[in-house]
Amino acid sequence: MEGFLPPFWCVFWFAVSLPFVAYGCYRLDRLVREERETLPLLAVAGAFVFVLSSLKLPSVVTGSSSHPTGTGLSAILFGPFLTSVIGLIVLLFQALLLAHGGLSTLGANVFSMGIAGPFVAYGIYRCGKTIRLNTFVTIFVAAAMADLVTYLVTSLQLALAFPAQSGGIVGAFVGFALIFAVTQVPLAIVEGVIIALTFKYIIQSRPDILVRLDVLSQEQVTKIREAFK
Amino acid sequence: MEQILDVYAQTNALRDVDTRLKLLLGVCAIIIGVASQSPAAPFFIAVSMAFITVALAKIPVRLYASLITIPVSFAIFSAIIILLMSGGGEPIFTFFIAGYPIGATTASANLALLVVMRTFGGMCSLYFIALTTPITEIFSVMHTLRFPRGLIDLSMLIYHFIFVLIGETISIHTAQVLRHGYDTFRNSVQSFAMLGAMVFIRAWQQGEDLVIAMDARCYDGKLELADESRKPGRVVIGATIVYLGACAYLAWLTATMNIF
């Protein structure tokens, strides 16, 4: 939220996020020069993350409005650096079109939602693929962890800015994390299930997209489609 | 679906004021509010920004009130946590939960109030930008400020696709609701996943079509922007500088002020 973090931490998180986004922009420029047709497709993914995160997710805890982050999906499809650029743009649009988040806290939000979460999701997905874990289990774990890591990093950011009297930063971190856990843990599980199911539908109707982006190999797609028949 | 503020940004009374000036006013107000050490300056910014947005830009009061309630209530909730967790100064009250002392002190009360006021001021400044400045104009400013090409092009395309996808999402969602797609928790998870996947696939097709359309028009990896900014009058520039100066002076003047 705008104005929530003290000035030092606003600047700090901008500085931390900058190298990731800058490298992402460099990758983006190179990609656009080499394969022009990828730009509109990246844009589609960005708009998809925006629309998904502005929808209310079916929530287990009644009364809490919970939003999926959707960045796990983008990280699996395009890798973490391009996702950090998409994350920056989506968060900027959320601030300007929906009045969610803020401009001074943009650095902190980009780090938690656009960098930390996607990196973990991408790492898990690649590991799962290497050790040949079931594709849907891997996607579920990757998407759910992206969500959990995003909220743990947010708790850490809050704890660093507002340490507790007893227990200091660690105490405050535990406090914020416990309060968020009530809504975020069920949300992460639901988001994991939804992203995994989303992949199932994409594999059923347009598997060529996933093969082209090197998310799945052709043999994996054939195997999964065989299993559904 | 959430309320999209773009409609108001395109139609408000301050629509034709120079974009750079509006961005300067909003962003500087946020910076002064965040940097302020006392709640007075952010409170002044919040009230004056709300006044500018409602009275000068002619944004409906009802809409503005409903927008501001959500972040402010969140800020108050979070401030209560800060009030109970951080310490320093004289204790105001203490109670025990499971043997642990929990309480508020003068320093934590000041901090909590400061955080609420900063958020209030910041949100009002953000709403000023969001409700008076169309995003398309912001792209032109980003272009003048030499932001990376790829970033601006990607933002413009994402902006375009957001509205395409929202249309698709609303129709699919309505169809699902009419067919009892969100009746039980199990159903709603299924439906939501199906909605997500279908919107993604439809969007992907739109993206592929756009590539063909752009190729047919000699797209070379760059999108051109028409820059049509008008120079603002001296009075408006002067008023903005005086206002920002007053906010900064107030923040400096009240830096050591404490309520509790």
GROMACS .gro file of C-alpha atoms in nm:
model
  489
    1MET     CA    1   0.000   0.000   0.000
    2GLU     CA    2   0.109   0.351  -0.078
    3GLY     CA    3   0.302   0.517   0.204
    4PHE     CA    4   0.309   0.210   0.426
    5LEU     CA    5   0.684   0.150   0.418
    6PRO     CA    6   0.930   0.403   0.565
    7PRO     CA    7   1.141   0.596   0.307
    8PHE     CA    8   1.461   0.397   0.367
    9TRP     CA    9   1.293   0.064   0.289
   10CYS     CA   10   1.116   0.204  -0.019
   11VAL     CA   11   1.452   0.302  -0.168
   12PHE     CA   12   1.617  -0.020  -0.048
   13TRP     CA   13   1.366  -0.248  -0.225
   14PHE     CA   14   1.379  -0.039  -0.543
   15ALA     CA   15   1.758  -0.086  -0.539
   16VAL     CA   16   1.725  -0.464  -0.483
   17SER     CA   17   1.469  -0.508  -0.762
   18LEU     CA   18   1.645  -0.288  -1.017
   19PRO     CA   19   1.917  -0.534  -1.135
   20PHE     CA   20   1.661  -0.811  -1.192
   21VAL     CA   21   1.427  -0.586  -1.390
   22ALA     CA   22   1.717  -0.430  -1.582
   23TYR     CA   23   1.845  -0.773  -1.685
   24GLY     CA   24   1.487  -0.872  -1.770
   25CYS     CA   25   1.456  -0.564  -1.996
   26TYR     CA   26   1.785  -0.654  -2.165
   27ARG     CA   27   1.658  -1.008  -2.228
   28LEU     CA   28   1.329  -0.865  -2.352
   29ASP     CA   29   1.499  -0.628  -2.599
   30ARG     CA   30   1.715  -0.912  -2.733
   31LEU     CA   31   1.416  -1.144  -2.761
   32VAL     CA   32   1.215  -0.883  -2.951
   33ARG     CA   33   1.502  -0.830  -3.194
   34GLU     CA   34   1.556  -1.201  -3.256
   35GLU     CA   35   1.198  -1.329  -3.254
   36ARG     CA   36   0.957  -1.044  -3.316
   37GLU     CA   37   0.649  -1.261  -3.277
   38THR     CA   38   0.716  -1.322  -2.904
   39LEU     CA   39   0.631  -0.966  -2.794
   40PRO     CA   40   0.251  -0.994  -2.842
   41LEU     CA   41   0.258  -1.334  -2.676
   42LEU     CA   42   0.442  -1.197  -2.372
   43ALA     CA   43   0.185  -0.918  -2.362
   44VAL     CA   44  -0.093  -1.175  -2.358
   45ALA     CA   45   0.071  -1.344  -2.060
   46GLY     CA   46   0.102  -1.009  -1.883
   47ALA     CA   47  -0.261  -0.919  -1.944
   48PHE     CA   48  -0.358  -1.267  -1.830
   49VAL     CA   49  -0.171  -1.222  -1.499
   50PHE     CA   50  -0.343  -0.884  -1.456
   51VAL     CA   51  -0.694  -1.017  -1.520
   52LEU     CA   52  -0.633  -1.327  -1.307
   53SER     CA   53  -0.507  -1.122  -1.015
   54SER     CA   54  -0.803  -0.883  -1.035
   55LEU     CA   55  -1.051  -1.171  -1.005
   56LYS     CA   56  -1.160  -1.300  -0.668
   57LEU     CA   57  -1.051  -1.655  -0.605
   58PRO     CA   58  -1.295  -1.902  -0.449
   59SER     CA   59  -1.188  -1.861  -0.088
   60VAL     CA   60  -1.196  -2.118   0.191
   61VAL     CA   61  -1.204  -1.858   0.465
   62THR     CA   62  -1.531  -1.675   0.413
   63GLY     CA   63  -1.521  -1.299   0.427
   64SER     CA   64  -1.161  -1.265   0.315
   65SER     CA   65  -1.111  -1.138  -0.036
   66SER     CA   66  -0.816  -1.320  -0.178
   67HIS     CA   67  -0.643  -1.266  -0.508
   68PRO     CA   68  -0.426  -1.516  -0.692
   69THR     CA   69  -0.087  -1.384  -0.800
   70GLY     CA   70  -0.071  -1.574  -1.129
   71THR     CA   71   0.301  -1.507  -1.155
   72GLY     CA   72   0.378  -1.877  -1.102
   73LEU     CA   73   0.222  -1.950  -1.440
   74SER     CA   74   0.423  -1.679  -1.612
   75ALA     CA   75   0.748  -1.796  -1.447
   76ILE     CA   76   0.694  -2.153  -1.568
   77LEU     CA   77   0.619  -2.031  -1.922
   78PHE     CA   78   0.875  -1.754  -1.975
   79GLY     CA   79   1.136  -1.788  -1.700
   80PRO     CA   80   1.193  -1.563  -1.397
   81PHE     CA   81   1.368  -1.262  -1.554
   82LEU     CA   82   1.101  -1.187  -1.813
   83THR     CA   83   0.842  -1.249  -1.540
   84SER     CA   84   1.001  -0.977  -1.327
   85VAL     CA   85   0.942  -0.728  -1.613
   86ILE     CA   86   0.584  -0.852  -1.651
   87GLY     CA   87   0.543  -0.828  -1.272
   88LEU     CA   88   0.659  -0.465  -1.275
   89ILE     CA   89   0.415  -0.368  -1.551
   90VAL     CA   90   0.123  -0.558  -1.395
   91LEU     CA   91   0.184  -0.399  -1.053
   92LEU     CA   92   0.207  -0.054  -1.214
   93PHE     CA   93  -0.125  -0.112  -1.391
   94GLN     CA   94  -0.281  -0.241  -1.071
   95ALA     CA   95  -0.182   0.084  -0.902
   96LEU     CA   96  -0.305   0.304  -1.188
   97LEU     CA   97  -0.615   0.113  -1.304
   98LEU     CA   98  -0.744  -0.051  -0.987
   99ALA     CA   99  -0.574   0.159  -0.717
  100HIS     CA  100  -0.417  -0.153  -0.563
  101GLY     CA  101  -0.070  -0.128  -0.414
  102GLY     CA  102   0.122   0.191  -0.470
  103LEU     CA  103   0.408   0.370  -0.638
  104SER     CA  104   0.641   0.416  -0.339
  105THR     CA  105   0.598   0.049  -0.244
  106LEU     CA  106   0.640  -0.067  -0.605
  107GLY     CA  107   1.001  -0.177  -0.546
  108ALA     CA  108   0.904  -0.394  -0.248
  109ASN     CA  109   0.603  -0.544  -0.429
  110VAL     CA  110   0.803  -0.617  -0.744
  111PHE     CA  111   1.057  -0.799  -0.530
  112SER     CA  112   0.805  -1.016  -0.344
  113MET     CA  113   0.557  -1.086  -0.625
  114GLY     CA  114   0.769  -1.043  -0.939
  115ILE     CA  115   1.111  -1.174  -0.834
  116ALA     CA  116   1.112  -1.395  -0.521
  117GLY     CA  117   0.795  -1.594  -0.600
  118PRO     CA  118   0.869  -1.653  -0.971
  119PHE     CA  119   1.233  -1.754  -0.903
  120VAL     CA  120   1.119  -2.019  -0.655
  121ALA     CA  121   0.842  -2.139  -0.890
  122TYR     CA  122   1.083  -2.162  -1.182
  123GLY     CA  123   1.344  -2.343  -0.972
  124ILE     CA  124   1.090  -2.596  -0.845
  125TYR     CA  125   0.951  -2.653  -1.194
  126ARG     CA  126   1.296  -2.714  -1.346
  127CYS     CA  127   1.397  -2.946  -1.059
  128GLY     CA  128   1.073  -3.140  -1.087
  129LYS     CA  129   1.125  -3.176  -1.459
  130THR     CA  130   1.482  -3.302  -1.414
  131ILE     CA  131   1.392  -3.565  -1.155
  132ARG     CA  132   1.089  -3.662  -1.371
  133LEU     CA  133   0.827  -3.592  -1.106
  134ASN     CA  134   0.463  -3.599  -1.225
  135THR     CA  135   0.408  -3.280  -1.428
  136PHE     CA  136   0.088  -3.175  -1.248
  137VAL     CA  137   0.237  -3.236  -0.904
  138THR     CA  138   0.535  -3.021  -1.001
  139ILE     CA  139   0.312  -2.741  -1.131
  140PHE     CA  140   0.096  -2.755  -0.819
  141VAL     CA  141   0.399  -2.733  -0.587
  142ALA     CA  142   0.561  -2.458  -0.799
  143ALA     CA  143   0.248  -2.238  -0.813
  144ALA     CA  144   0.161  -2.289  -0.446
  145MET     CA  145   0.518  -2.216  -0.336
  146ALA     CA  146   0.530  -1.902  -0.554
  147ASP     CA  147   0.230  -1.777  -0.357
  148LEU     CA  148   0.370  -1.880  -0.017
  149VAL     CA  149   0.714  -1.731  -0.086
  150THR     CA  150   0.551  -1.405  -0.202
  151TYR     CA  151   0.367  -1.374   0.129
  152LEU     CA  152   0.668  -1.481   0.340
  153VAL     CA  153   0.883  -1.217   0.168
  154THR     CA  154   0.609  -0.957   0.226
  155SER     CA  155   0.607  -1.052   0.598
  156LEU     CA  156   0.986  -1.018   0.605
  157GLN     CA  157   0.966  -0.675   0.439
  158LEU     CA  158   0.713  -0.560   0.698
  159ALA     CA  159   0.919  -0.707   0.983
  160LEU     CA  160   1.237  -0.530   0.864
  161ALA     CA  161   1.049  -0.201   0.849
  162PHE     CA  162   0.862  -0.245   1.179
  163PRO     CA  163   1.064  -0.467   1.420
  164ALA     CA  164   0.886  -0.587   1.734
  165GLN     CA  165   0.986  -0.469   2.079
  166SER     CA  166   1.025  -0.823   2.214
  167GLY     CA  167   1.200  -1.048   1.961
  168GLY     CA  168   1.304  -0.774   1.716
  169ILE     CA  169   1.289  -0.853   1.345
  170VAL     CA  170   1.239  -1.227   1.397
  171GLY     CA  171   0.954  -1.166   1.641
  172ALA     CA  172   0.782  -0.925   1.405
  173PHE     CA  173   0.833  -1.164   1.112
  174VAL     CA  174   0.666  -1.449   1.302
  175GLY     CA  175   0.383  -1.215   1.400
  176PHE     CA  176   0.311  -1.088   1.048
  177ALA     CA  177   0.358  -1.434   0.895
  178LEU     CA  178   0.111  -1.593   1.141
  179ILE     CA  179  -0.151  -1.328   1.073
  180PHE     CA  180  -0.115  -1.365   0.693
  181ALA     CA  181  -0.104  -1.746   0.717
  182VAL     CA  182  -0.476  -1.758   0.806
  183THR     CA  183  -0.574  -1.649   0.455
  184GLN     CA  184  -0.259  -1.719   0.255
  185VAL     CA  185  -0.199  -2.089   0.322
  186PRO     CA  186  -0.543  -2.203   0.198
  187LEU     CA  187  -0.512  -1.951  -0.086
  188ALA     CA  188  -0.175  -2.091  -0.196
  189ILE     CA  189  -0.318  -2.444  -0.206
  190VAL     CA  190  -0.623  -2.333  -0.407
  191GLU     CA  191  -0.402  -2.136  -0.644
  192GLY     CA  192  -0.175  -2.440  -0.693
  193VAL     CA  193  -0.475  -2.660  -0.778
  194ILE     CA  194  -0.614  -2.397  -1.017
  195ILE     CA  195  -0.286  -2.341  -1.202
  196ALA     CA  196  -0.234  -2.719  -1.234
  197LEU     CA  197  -0.589  -2.758  -1.372
  198THR     CA  198  -0.530  -2.462  -1.605
  199PHE     CA  199  -0.229  -2.647  -1.744
  200LYS     CA  200  -0.443  -2.956  -1.789
  201TYR     CA  201  -0.688  -2.763  -2.007
  202ILE     CA  202  -0.406  -2.599  -2.205
  203ILE     CA  203  -0.245  -2.940  -2.267
  204GLN     CA  204  -0.581  -3.074  -2.385
  205SER     CA  205  -0.653  -2.799  -2.637
  206ARG     CA  206  -0.329  -2.618  -2.732
  207PRO     CA  207  -0.027  -2.833  -2.633
  208ASP     CA  208   0.181  -2.674  -2.913
  209ILE     CA  209   0.211  -2.351  -2.707
  210LEU     CA  210   0.385  -2.538  -2.424
  211VAL     CA  211   0.614  -2.728  -2.659
  212ARG     CA  212   0.716  -2.406  -2.835
  213LEU     CA  213   0.805  -2.235  -2.509
  214ASP     CA  214   1.010  -2.540  -2.406
  215VAL     CA  215   0.790  -2.594  -2.099
  216LEU     CA  216   0.712  -2.953  -2.193
  217SER     CA  217   0.873  -3.182  -2.449
  218GLN     CA  218   0.666  -3.335  -2.726
  219GLU     CA  219   0.697  -3.683  -2.571
  220GLN     CA  220   0.572  -3.554  -2.232
  221VAL     CA  221   0.268  -3.398  -2.402
  222THR     CA  222   0.191  -3.720  -2.589
  223LYS     CA  223   0.228  -3.919  -2.267
  224ILE     CA  224  -0.003  -3.689  -2.070
  225ARG     CA  225  -0.265  -3.681  -2.346
  226GLU     CA  226  -0.255  -4.060  -2.367
  227ALA     CA  227  -0.319  -4.077  -1.991
  228PHE     CA  228  -0.634  -3.863  -2.021
  229LYS     CA  229  -0.792  -4.073  -2.294
  230MET     CA  230  -1.468  -0.777  -1.134
  231GLU     CA  231  -1.301  -0.472  -0.995
  232GLN     CA  232  -1.378  -0.117  -1.098
  233ILE     CA  233  -1.149   0.001  -1.378
  234LEU     CA  234  -1.050   0.362  -1.313
  235ASP     CA  235  -0.947   0.431  -1.672
  236VAL     CA  236  -1.293   0.560  -1.764
  237TYR     CA  237  -1.257   0.844  -1.514
  238ALA     CA  238  -0.898   0.914  -1.618
  239GLN     CA  239  -1.021   0.967  -1.976
  240THR     CA  240  -1.320   1.186  -1.892
  241ASN     CA  241  -1.233   1.394  -1.583
  242ALA     CA  242  -1.211   1.773  -1.584
  243LEU     CA  243  -0.830   1.776  -1.557
  244ARG     CA  244  -0.788   1.539  -1.855
  245ASP     CA  245  -0.619   1.801  -2.076
  246VAL     CA  246  -0.376   1.939  -1.819
  247ASP     CA  247  -0.016   1.853  -1.911
  248THR     CA  248   0.064   1.493  -1.808
  249ARG     CA  249   0.415   1.572  -1.683
  250LEU     CA  250   0.276   1.832  -1.444
  251LYS     CA  251   0.013   1.592  -1.304
  252LEU     CA  252   0.271   1.317  -1.258
  253LEU     CA  253   0.511   1.563  -1.093
  254LEU     CA  254   0.240   1.676  -0.850
  255GLY     CA  255   0.126   1.323  -0.761
  256VAL     CA  256   0.471   1.164  -0.732
  257CYS     CA  257   0.622   1.452  -0.533
  258ALA     CA  258   0.324   1.450  -0.295
  259ILE     CA  259   0.382   1.076  -0.237
  260ILE     CA  260   0.755   1.131  -0.174
  261ILE     CA  261   0.695   1.420   0.069
  262GLY     CA  262   0.426   1.219   0.250
  263VAL     CA  263   0.647   0.910   0.286
  264ALA     CA  264   0.952   1.111   0.391
  265SER     CA  265   0.757   1.308   0.652
  266GLN     CA  266   0.839   1.226   1.016
  267SER     CA  267   0.509   1.348   1.161
  268PRO     CA  268   0.146   1.273   1.072
  269ALA     CA  269   0.064   1.641   1.001
  270ALA     CA  270   0.207   1.675   0.648
  271PRO     CA  271   0.061   1.345   0.513
  272PHE     CA  272  -0.277   1.440   0.661
  273PHE     CA  273  -0.263   1.780   0.490
  274ILE     CA  274  -0.164   1.609   0.161
  275ALA     CA  275  -0.450   1.359   0.193
  276VAL     CA  276  -0.712   1.629   0.251
  277SER     CA  277  -0.584   1.862  -0.023
  278MET     CA  278  -0.537   1.581  -0.277
  279ALA     CA  279  -0.887   1.453  -0.208
  280PHE     CA  280  -1.015   1.808  -0.256
  281ILE     CA  281  -0.827   1.851  -0.586
  282THR     CA  282  -0.954   1.516  -0.716
  283VAL     CA  283  -1.317   1.569  -0.619
  284ALA     CA  284  -1.357   1.946  -0.669
  285LEU     CA  285  -1.122   2.024  -0.958
  286ALA     CA  286  -1.120   1.695  -1.150
  287LYS     CA  287  -1.494   1.645  -1.073
  288ILE     CA  288  -1.470   1.279  -0.970
  289PRO     CA  289  -1.797   1.162  -0.803
  290VAL     CA  290  -1.766   1.183  -0.423
  291ARG     CA  291  -1.944   0.852  -0.374
  292LEU     CA  292  -1.692   0.668  -0.594
  293TYR     CA  293  -1.400   0.838  -0.423
  294ALA     CA  294  -1.530   0.747  -0.078
  295SER     CA  295  -1.582   0.384  -0.171
  296LEU     CA  296  -1.230   0.367  -0.320
  297ILE     CA  297  -1.057   0.516  -0.018
  298THR     CA  298  -1.232   0.300   0.246
  299ILE     CA  299  -1.060  -0.027   0.148
  300PRO     CA  300  -0.692   0.080   0.175
  301VAL     CA  301  -0.755   0.295   0.480
  302SER     CA  302  -0.928   0.011   0.666
  303PHE     CA  303  -0.639  -0.221   0.573
  304ALA     CA  304  -0.392   0.041   0.697
  305ILE     CA  305  -0.577   0.076   1.028
  306PHE     CA  306  -0.579  -0.302   1.073
  307SER     CA  307  -0.204  -0.323   1.008
  308ALA     CA  308  -0.137  -0.021   1.227
  309ILE     CA  309  -0.305  -0.200   1.520
  310ILE     CA  310  -0.051  -0.483   1.479
  311ILE     CA  311   0.233  -0.229   1.478
  312LEU     CA  312   0.079  -0.057   1.781
  313LEU     CA  313   0.085  -0.381   1.979
  314MET     CA  314   0.422  -0.512   1.860
  315SER     CA  315   0.667  -0.226   1.848
  316GLY     CA  316   0.775  -0.049   2.164
  317GLY     CA  317   0.961   0.239   2.325
  318GLY     CA  318   0.850   0.533   2.540
  319GLU     CA  319   0.592   0.525   2.819
  320PRO     CA  320   0.345   0.234   2.831
  321ILE     CA  321  -0.018   0.338   2.771
  322PHE     CA  322  -0.189   0.009   2.846
  323THR     CA  323  -0.086  -0.356   2.880
  324PHE     CA  324  -0.279  -0.683   2.887
  325PHE     CA  325  -0.179  -1.048   2.893
  326ILE     CA  326  -0.250  -1.316   2.631
  327ALA     CA  327  -0.141  -1.665   2.739
  328GLY     CA  328   0.104  -1.513   2.985
  329TYR     CA  329   0.268  -1.281   2.731
  330PRO     CA  330   0.242  -0.909   2.794
  331ILE     CA  331   0.091  -0.721   2.499
  332GLY     CA  332   0.046  -0.348   2.504
  333ALA     CA  333   0.078  -0.008   2.348
  334THR     CA  334   0.336   0.257   2.433
  335THR     CA  335   0.359   0.624   2.339
  336ALA     CA  336   0.627   0.553   2.075
  337SER     CA  337   0.429   0.268   1.919
  338ALA     CA  338   0.112   0.482   1.916
  339ASN     CA  339   0.299   0.761   1.736
  340LEU     CA  340   0.441   0.513   1.485
  341ALA     CA  341   0.100   0.356   1.419
  342LEU     CA  342  -0.061   0.698   1.366
  343LEU     CA  343   0.224   0.803   1.135
  344VAL     CA  344   0.182   0.486   0.925
  345VAL     CA  345  -0.195   0.533   0.892
  346MET     CA  346  -0.151   0.897   0.789
  347ARG     CA  347   0.128   0.820   0.540
  348THR     CA  348  -0.090   0.553   0.379
  349PHE     CA  349  -0.388   0.790   0.373
  350GLY     CA  350  -0.182   1.069   0.212
  351GLY     CA  351  -0.012   0.831  -0.028
  352MET     CA  352  -0.337   0.668  -0.141
  353CYS     CA  353  -0.501   1.009  -0.202
  354SER     CA  354  -0.202   1.114  -0.415
  355LEU     CA  355  -0.208   0.782  -0.603
  356TYR     CA  356  -0.582   0.826  -0.667
  357PHE     CA  357  -0.510   1.173  -0.802
  358ILE     CA  358  -0.278   1.020  -1.065
  359ALA     CA  359  -0.501   0.718  -1.134
  360LEU     CA  360  -0.820   0.924  -1.172
  361THR     CA  361  -0.686   1.219  -1.373
  362THR     CA  362  -0.412   1.078  -1.597
  363PRO     CA  363  -0.488   0.834  -1.881
  364ILE     CA  364  -0.232   0.553  -1.906
  365THR     CA  365  -0.177   0.621  -2.277
  366GLU     CA  366  -0.043   0.965  -2.182
  367ILE     CA  367   0.191   0.808  -1.926
  368PHE     CA  368   0.342   0.596  -2.207
  369SER     CA  369   0.438   0.916  -2.393
  370VAL     CA  370   0.605   1.051  -2.080
  371MET     CA  371   0.793   0.720  -2.030
  372HIS     CA  372   0.908   0.754  -2.391
  373THR     CA  373   1.039   1.110  -2.334
  374LEU     CA  374   1.218   0.992  -2.019
  375ARG     CA  375   1.398   0.728  -2.231
  376PHE     CA  376   1.263   0.417  -2.060
  377PRO     CA  377   1.373   0.097  -2.242
  378ARG     CA  378   1.187   0.046  -2.571
  379GLY     CA  379   1.092  -0.313  -2.499
  380LEU     CA  380   0.940  -0.217  -2.163
  381ILE     CA  381   0.719   0.057  -2.314
  382ASP     CA  382   0.608  -0.160  -2.609
  383LEU     CA  383   0.526  -0.449  -2.377
  384SER     CA  384   0.330  -0.216  -2.144
  385MET     CA  385   0.126  -0.077  -2.434
  386LEU     CA  386   0.041  -0.424  -2.561
  387ILE     CA  387  -0.046  -0.551  -2.212
  388TYR     CA  388  -0.273  -0.247  -2.171
  389HIS     CA  389  -0.443  -0.330  -2.501
  390PHE     CA  390  -0.491  -0.696  -2.411
  391ILE     CA  391  -0.626  -0.623  -2.062
  392PHE     CA  392  -0.945  -0.482  -2.212
  393VAL     CA  393  -0.974  -0.761  -2.468
  394LEU     CA  394  -0.940  -1.023  -2.194
  395ILE     CA  395  -1.175  -0.853  -1.950
  396GLY     CA  396  -1.451  -0.877  -2.211
  397GLU     CA  397  -1.385  -1.248  -2.265
  398THR     CA  398  -1.361  -1.314  -1.891
  399ILE     CA  399  -1.690  -1.143  -1.813
  400SER     CA  400  -1.882  -1.340  -2.077
  401ILE     CA  401  -1.735  -1.676  -1.975
  402HIS     CA  402  -1.784  -1.600  -1.605
  403THR     CA  403  -2.148  -1.500  -1.656
  404ALA     CA  404  -2.211  -1.818  -1.854
  405GLN     CA  405  -2.054  -2.026  -1.577
  406VAL     CA  406  -2.255  -1.855  -1.303
  407LEU     CA  407  -2.579  -1.916  -1.497
  408ARG     CA  408  -2.491  -2.285  -1.516
  409HIS     CA  409  -2.432  -2.309  -1.137
  410GLY     CA  410  -2.056  -2.319  -1.190
  411TYR     CA  411  -1.980  -2.151  -0.857
  412ASP     CA  412  -2.237  -2.326  -0.637
  413THR     CA  413  -2.006  -2.542  -0.431
  414PHE     CA  414  -1.642  -2.496  -0.343
  415ARG     CA  415  -1.542  -2.792  -0.560
  416ASN     CA  416  -1.737  -2.657  -0.856
  417SER     CA  417  -1.593  -2.310  -0.817
  418VAL     CA  418  -1.234  -2.437  -0.820
  419GLN     CA  419  -1.311  -2.638  -1.137
  420SER     CA  420  -1.487  -2.345  -1.303
  421PHE     CA  421  -1.219  -2.097  -1.211
  422ALA     CA  422  -0.947  -2.319  -1.356
  423MET     CA  423  -1.150  -2.370  -1.673
  424LEU     CA  424  -1.208  -1.994  -1.697
  425GLY     CA  425  -0.835  -1.926  -1.653
  426ALA     CA  426  -0.733  -2.181  -1.915
  427MET     CA  427  -0.991  -2.073  -2.171
  428VAL     CA  428  -0.907  -1.704  -2.130
  429PHE     CA  429  -0.540  -1.791  -2.169
  430ILE     CA  430  -0.600  -1.990  -2.487
  431ARG     CA  431  -0.829  -1.727  -2.638
  432ALA     CA  432  -0.576  -1.457  -2.550
  433TRP     CA  433  -0.297  -1.658  -2.708
  434GLN     CA  434  -0.495  -1.683  -3.031
  435GLN     CA  435  -0.556  -1.307  -3.022
  436GLY     CA  436  -0.181  -1.259  -2.976
  437GLU     CA  437  -0.103  -1.476  -3.277
  438ASP     CA  438  -0.359  -1.286  -3.485
  439LEU     CA  439  -0.203  -0.958  -3.378
  440VAL     CA  440   0.140  -1.080  -3.493
  441ILE     CA  441  -0.003  -1.149  -3.838
  442ALA     CA  442  -0.182  -0.813  -3.849
  443MET     CA  443   0.132  -0.628  -3.739
  444ASP     CA  444   0.351  -0.817  -3.986
  445ALA     CA  445   0.113  -0.720  -4.265
  446ARG     CA  446   0.173  -0.357  -4.167
  447CYS     CA  447   0.553  -0.384  -4.176
  448TYR     CA  448   0.608  -0.420  -3.799
  449ASP     CA  449   0.983  -0.404  -3.732
  450GLY     CA  450   0.984  -0.466  -3.357
  451LYS     CA  451   0.907  -0.105  -3.264
  452LEU     CA  452   0.576   0.068  -3.194
  453GLU     CA  453   0.558   0.439  -3.267
  454LEU     CA  454   0.395   0.686  -3.031
  455ALA     CA  455   0.223   1.009  -3.120
  456ASP     CA  456   0.343   1.278  -2.881
  457GLU     CA  457   0.095   1.559  -2.838
  458SER     CA  458   0.162   1.740  -2.515
  459ARG     CA  459   0.050   2.097  -2.465
  460LYS     CA  460   0.255   2.340  -2.258
  461PRO     CA  461   0.079   2.419  -1.928
  462GLY     CA  462   0.019   2.783  -1.829
  463ARG     CA  463   0.254   2.963  -1.591
  464VAL     CA  464  -0.016   2.999  -1.325
  465VAL     CA  465  -0.073   2.623  -1.310
  466ILE     CA  466   0.301   2.549  -1.287
  467GLY     CA  467   0.338   2.818  -1.020
  468ALA     CA  468   0.046   2.683  -0.818
  469THR     CA  469   0.189   2.331  -0.829
  470ILE     CA  470   0.532   2.447  -0.710
  471VAL     CA  471   0.382   2.660  -0.430
  472TYR     CA  472   0.162   2.366  -0.317
  473LEU     CA  473   0.453   2.117  -0.312
  474GLY     CA  474   0.672   2.373  -0.136
  475ALA     CA  475   0.404   2.423   0.131
  476CYS     CA  476   0.375   2.045   0.184
  477ALA     CA  477   0.754   2.007   0.218
  478TYR     CA  478   0.771   2.307   0.455
  479LEU     CA  479   0.494   2.161   0.670
  480ALA     CA  480   0.676   1.826   0.684
  481TRP     CA  481   0.999   2.001   0.789
  482LEU     CA  482   0.822   2.224   1.042
  483THR     CA  483   0.643   1.940   1.220
  484ALA     CA  484   0.931   1.689   1.199
  485THR     CA  485   0.970   1.661   1.577
  486MET     CA  486   0.599   1.687   1.662
  487ASN     CA  487   0.444   1.395   1.852
  488ILE     CA  488   0.077   1.342   1.933
  489PHE     CA  489   0.123   1.098   2.222
   0.00000   0.00000   0.00000
